[in-house]
PDB file of C-alpha atoms and ligand atoms in Angstrom:
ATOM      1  CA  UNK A   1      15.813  -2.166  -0.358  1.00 94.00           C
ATOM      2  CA  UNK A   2      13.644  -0.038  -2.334  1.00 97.00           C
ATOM      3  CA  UNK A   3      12.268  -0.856  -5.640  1.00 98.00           C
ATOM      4  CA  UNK A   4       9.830   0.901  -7.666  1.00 98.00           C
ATOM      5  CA  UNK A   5       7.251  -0.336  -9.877  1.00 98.00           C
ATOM      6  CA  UNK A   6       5.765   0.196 -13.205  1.00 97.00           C
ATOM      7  CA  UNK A   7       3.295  -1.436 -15.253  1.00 98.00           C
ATOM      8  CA  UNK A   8       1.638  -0.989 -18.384  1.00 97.00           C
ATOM      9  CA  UNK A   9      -1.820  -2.373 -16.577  1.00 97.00           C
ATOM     10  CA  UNK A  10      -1.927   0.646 -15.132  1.00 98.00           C
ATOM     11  CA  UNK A  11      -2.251   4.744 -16.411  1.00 97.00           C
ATOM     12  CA  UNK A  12       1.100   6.112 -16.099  1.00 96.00           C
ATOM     13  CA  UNK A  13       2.135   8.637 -13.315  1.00 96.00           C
ATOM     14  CA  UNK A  14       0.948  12.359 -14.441  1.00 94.00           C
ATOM     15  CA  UNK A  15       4.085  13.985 -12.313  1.00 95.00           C
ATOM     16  CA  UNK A  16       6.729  13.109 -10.792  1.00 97.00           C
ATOM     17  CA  UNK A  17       6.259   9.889  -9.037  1.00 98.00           C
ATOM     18  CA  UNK A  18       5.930   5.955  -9.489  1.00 98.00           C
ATOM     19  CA  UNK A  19       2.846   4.059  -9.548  1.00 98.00           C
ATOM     20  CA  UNK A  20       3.808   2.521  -6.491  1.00 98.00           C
ATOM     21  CA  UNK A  21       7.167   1.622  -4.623  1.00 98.00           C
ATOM     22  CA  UNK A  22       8.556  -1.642  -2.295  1.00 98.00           C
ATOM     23  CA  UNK A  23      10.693  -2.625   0.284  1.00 98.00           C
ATOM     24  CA  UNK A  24      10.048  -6.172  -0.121  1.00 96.00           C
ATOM     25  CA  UNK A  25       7.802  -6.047   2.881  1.00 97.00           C
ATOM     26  CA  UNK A  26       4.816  -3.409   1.902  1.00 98.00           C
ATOM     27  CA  UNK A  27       3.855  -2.242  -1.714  1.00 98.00           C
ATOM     28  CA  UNK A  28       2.812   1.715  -1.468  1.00 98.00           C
ATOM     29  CA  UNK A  29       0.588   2.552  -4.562  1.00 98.00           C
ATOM     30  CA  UNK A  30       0.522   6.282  -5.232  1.00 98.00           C
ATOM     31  CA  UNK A  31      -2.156   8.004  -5.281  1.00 98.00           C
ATOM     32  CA  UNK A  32      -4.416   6.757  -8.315  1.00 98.00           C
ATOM     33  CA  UNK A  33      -6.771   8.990 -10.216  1.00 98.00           C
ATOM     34  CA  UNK A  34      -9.993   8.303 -11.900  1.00 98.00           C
ATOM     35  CA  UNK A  35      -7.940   7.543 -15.336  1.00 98.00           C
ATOM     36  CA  UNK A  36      -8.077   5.121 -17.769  1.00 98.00           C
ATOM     37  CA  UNK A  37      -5.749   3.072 -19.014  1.00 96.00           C
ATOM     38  CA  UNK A  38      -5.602   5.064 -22.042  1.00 94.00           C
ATOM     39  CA  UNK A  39      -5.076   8.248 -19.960  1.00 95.00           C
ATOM     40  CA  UNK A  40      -8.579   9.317 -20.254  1.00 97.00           C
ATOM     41  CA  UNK A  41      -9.889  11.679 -17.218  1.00 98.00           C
ATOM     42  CA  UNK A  42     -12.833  10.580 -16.122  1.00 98.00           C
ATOM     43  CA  UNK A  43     -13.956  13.506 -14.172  1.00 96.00           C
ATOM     44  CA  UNK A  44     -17.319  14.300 -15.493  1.00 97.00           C
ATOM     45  CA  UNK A  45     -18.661  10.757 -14.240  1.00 98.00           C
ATOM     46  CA  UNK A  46     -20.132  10.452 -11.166  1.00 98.00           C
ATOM     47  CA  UNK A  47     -18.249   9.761  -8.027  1.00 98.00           C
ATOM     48  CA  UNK A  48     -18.833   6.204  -7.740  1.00 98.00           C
ATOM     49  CA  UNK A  49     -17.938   5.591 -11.330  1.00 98.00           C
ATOM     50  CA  UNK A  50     -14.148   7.399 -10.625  1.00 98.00           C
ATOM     51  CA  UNK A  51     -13.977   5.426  -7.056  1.00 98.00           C
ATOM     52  CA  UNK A  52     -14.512   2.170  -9.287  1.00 98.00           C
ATOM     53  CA  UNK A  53     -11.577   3.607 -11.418  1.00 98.00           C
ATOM     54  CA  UNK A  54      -9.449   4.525  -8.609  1.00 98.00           C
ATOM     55  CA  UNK A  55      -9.448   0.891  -7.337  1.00 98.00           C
ATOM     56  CA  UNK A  56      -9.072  -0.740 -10.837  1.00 98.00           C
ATOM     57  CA  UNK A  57      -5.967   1.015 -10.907  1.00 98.00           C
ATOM     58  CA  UNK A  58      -4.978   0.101  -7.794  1.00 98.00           C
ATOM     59  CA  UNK A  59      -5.684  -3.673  -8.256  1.00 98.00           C
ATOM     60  CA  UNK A  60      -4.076  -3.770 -11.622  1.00 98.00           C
ATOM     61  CA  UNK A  61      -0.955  -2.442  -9.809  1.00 98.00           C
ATOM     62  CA  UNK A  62      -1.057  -4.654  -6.871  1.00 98.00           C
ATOM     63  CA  UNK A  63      -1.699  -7.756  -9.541  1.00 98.00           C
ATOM     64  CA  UNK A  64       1.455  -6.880 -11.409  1.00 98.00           C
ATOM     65  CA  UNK A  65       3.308  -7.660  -8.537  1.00 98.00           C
ATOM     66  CA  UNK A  66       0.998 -10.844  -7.747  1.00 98.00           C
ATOM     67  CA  UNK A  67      -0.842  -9.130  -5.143  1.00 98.00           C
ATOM     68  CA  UNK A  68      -4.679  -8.591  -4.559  1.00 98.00           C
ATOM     69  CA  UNK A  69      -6.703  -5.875  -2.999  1.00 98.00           C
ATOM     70  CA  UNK A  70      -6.847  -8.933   0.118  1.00 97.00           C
ATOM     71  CA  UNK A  71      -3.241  -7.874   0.588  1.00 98.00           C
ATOM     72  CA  UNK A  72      -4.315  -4.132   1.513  1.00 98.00           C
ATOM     73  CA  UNK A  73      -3.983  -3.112   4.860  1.00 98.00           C
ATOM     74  CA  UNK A  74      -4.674   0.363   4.484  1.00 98.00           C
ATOM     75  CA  UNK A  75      -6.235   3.011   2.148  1.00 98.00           C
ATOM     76  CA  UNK A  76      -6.043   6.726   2.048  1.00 98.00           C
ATOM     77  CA  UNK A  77      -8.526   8.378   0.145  1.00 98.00           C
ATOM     78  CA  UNK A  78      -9.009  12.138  -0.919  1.00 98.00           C
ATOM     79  CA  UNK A  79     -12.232  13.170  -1.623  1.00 98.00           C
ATOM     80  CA  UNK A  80     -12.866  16.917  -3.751  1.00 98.00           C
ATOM     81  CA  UNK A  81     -16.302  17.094  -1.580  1.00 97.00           C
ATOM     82  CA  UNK A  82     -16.746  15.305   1.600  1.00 97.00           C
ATOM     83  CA  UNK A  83     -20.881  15.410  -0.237  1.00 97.00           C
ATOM     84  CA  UNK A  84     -19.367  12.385  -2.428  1.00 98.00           C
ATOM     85  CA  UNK A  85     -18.729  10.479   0.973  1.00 98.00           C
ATOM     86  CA  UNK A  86     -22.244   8.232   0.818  1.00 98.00           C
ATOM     87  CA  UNK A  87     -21.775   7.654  -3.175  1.00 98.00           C
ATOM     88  CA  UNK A  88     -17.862   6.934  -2.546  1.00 98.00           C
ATOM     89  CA  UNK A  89     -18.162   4.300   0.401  1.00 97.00           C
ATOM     90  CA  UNK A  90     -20.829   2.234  -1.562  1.00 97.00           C
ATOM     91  CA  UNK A  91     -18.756   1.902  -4.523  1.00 98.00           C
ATOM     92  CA  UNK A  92     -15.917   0.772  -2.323  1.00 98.00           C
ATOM     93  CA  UNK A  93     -17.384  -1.703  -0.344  1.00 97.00           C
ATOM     94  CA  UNK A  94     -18.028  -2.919  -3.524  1.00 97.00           C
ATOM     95  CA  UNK A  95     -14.262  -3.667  -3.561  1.00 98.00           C
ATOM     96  CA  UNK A  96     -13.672  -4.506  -0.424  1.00 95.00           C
ATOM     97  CA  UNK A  97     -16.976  -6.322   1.388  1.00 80.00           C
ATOM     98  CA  UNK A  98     -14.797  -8.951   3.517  1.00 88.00           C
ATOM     99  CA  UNK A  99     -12.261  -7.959   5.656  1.00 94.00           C
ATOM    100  CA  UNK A 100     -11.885  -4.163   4.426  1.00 97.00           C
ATOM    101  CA  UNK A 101      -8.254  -2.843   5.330  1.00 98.00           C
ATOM    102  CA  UNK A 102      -7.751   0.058   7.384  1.00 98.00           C
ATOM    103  CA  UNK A 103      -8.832   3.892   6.126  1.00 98.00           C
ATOM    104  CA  UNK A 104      -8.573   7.241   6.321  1.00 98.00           C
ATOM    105  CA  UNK A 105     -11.037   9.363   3.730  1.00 98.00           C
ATOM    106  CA  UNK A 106     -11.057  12.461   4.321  1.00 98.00           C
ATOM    107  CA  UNK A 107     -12.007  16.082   1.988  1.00 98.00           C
ATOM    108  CA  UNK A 108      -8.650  17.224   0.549  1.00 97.00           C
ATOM    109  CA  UNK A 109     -10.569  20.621  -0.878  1.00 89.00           C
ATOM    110  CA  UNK A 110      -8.992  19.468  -4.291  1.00 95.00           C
ATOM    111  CA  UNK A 111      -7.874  16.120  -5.644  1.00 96.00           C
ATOM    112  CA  UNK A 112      -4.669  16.670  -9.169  1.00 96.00           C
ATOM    113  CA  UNK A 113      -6.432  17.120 -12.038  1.00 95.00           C
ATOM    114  CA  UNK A 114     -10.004  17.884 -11.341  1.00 96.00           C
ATOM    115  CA  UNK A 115     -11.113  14.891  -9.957  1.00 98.00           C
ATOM    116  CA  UNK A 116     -14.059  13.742  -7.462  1.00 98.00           C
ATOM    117  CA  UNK A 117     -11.492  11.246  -5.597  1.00 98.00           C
ATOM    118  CA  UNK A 118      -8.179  10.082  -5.710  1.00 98.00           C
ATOM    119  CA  UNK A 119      -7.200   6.531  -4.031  1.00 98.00           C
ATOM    120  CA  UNK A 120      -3.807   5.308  -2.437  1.00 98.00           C
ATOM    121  CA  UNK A 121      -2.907   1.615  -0.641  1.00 98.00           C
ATOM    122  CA  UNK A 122      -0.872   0.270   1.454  1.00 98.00           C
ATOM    123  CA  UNK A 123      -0.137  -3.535   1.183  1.00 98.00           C
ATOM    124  CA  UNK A 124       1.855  -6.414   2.846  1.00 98.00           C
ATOM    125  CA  UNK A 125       3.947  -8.408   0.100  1.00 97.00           C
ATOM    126  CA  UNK A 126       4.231 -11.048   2.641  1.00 89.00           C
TER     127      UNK A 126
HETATM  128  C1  DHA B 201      -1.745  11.940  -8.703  1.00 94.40           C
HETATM  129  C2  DHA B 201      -0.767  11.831  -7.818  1.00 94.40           C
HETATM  130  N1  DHA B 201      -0.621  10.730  -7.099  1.00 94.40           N
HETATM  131  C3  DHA B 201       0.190  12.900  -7.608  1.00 94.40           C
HETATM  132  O1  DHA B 201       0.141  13.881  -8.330  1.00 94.40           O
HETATM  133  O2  DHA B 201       1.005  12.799  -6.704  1.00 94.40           O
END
């Protein structure tokens, strides 16, 4: 059964989608942008500082539901310049040093809104 989730630990959807959505057995974040709680862009900061962003969003959603970035099994992440790829994976790994779940990163030519990178996970509610 599908659910979808919302929290106020996390900035609010800028289109048309949910933060993340469930079918009991994996959580599915949307794509999170370097933003704030607040709503505040943070697209002049460097690219590790809006990967650091990225995955506090996508902790704060997974903690809503009682889950943990150990519960990811897989990332996607869009990067505006495949340049940002060094800067980007040391932030991660920051995040994710034991364990890491499965990725894809690639260039997606532009990331919504301006932004350097934009973040998405996939984890097991079980
Ligand atoms: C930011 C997004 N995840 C979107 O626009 O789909």
């Amino acid at each position: 059964m599908k659910r979808t989730i919302s929290t106020s630990d996390a900035p609010e959807a800028v289109g048309a989608y949910s933060q993340a959505a469930t079918d009991g057995n994996l959580l599915i974040t949307a794509g999170q942008l370097p933003l704030t709680i607040d709503g505040e862009l943070l697209d002049d900061e460097p690219v590790d500082r809006q990967t650091e962003q990225c995955l506090d969003n996508v902790k704060a959603i997974l903690e809503s539901e009682g889950l943990s970035l150990d519960d990811v099994l897989k990332t996607t992440v869009f990067l505006d310049d495949i340049d940002d790829f060094e800067a980007f994976n040391e932030a991660y790994s920051e995040y994710f040093d034991e364990e890491p779940p499965a990725r894809s990163a690639v260039e997606a030519g532009a990331v919504p809104k301006g932004a350097a990178v934009e973040i998405e996970a996939i984890a097991t509610t079980e």
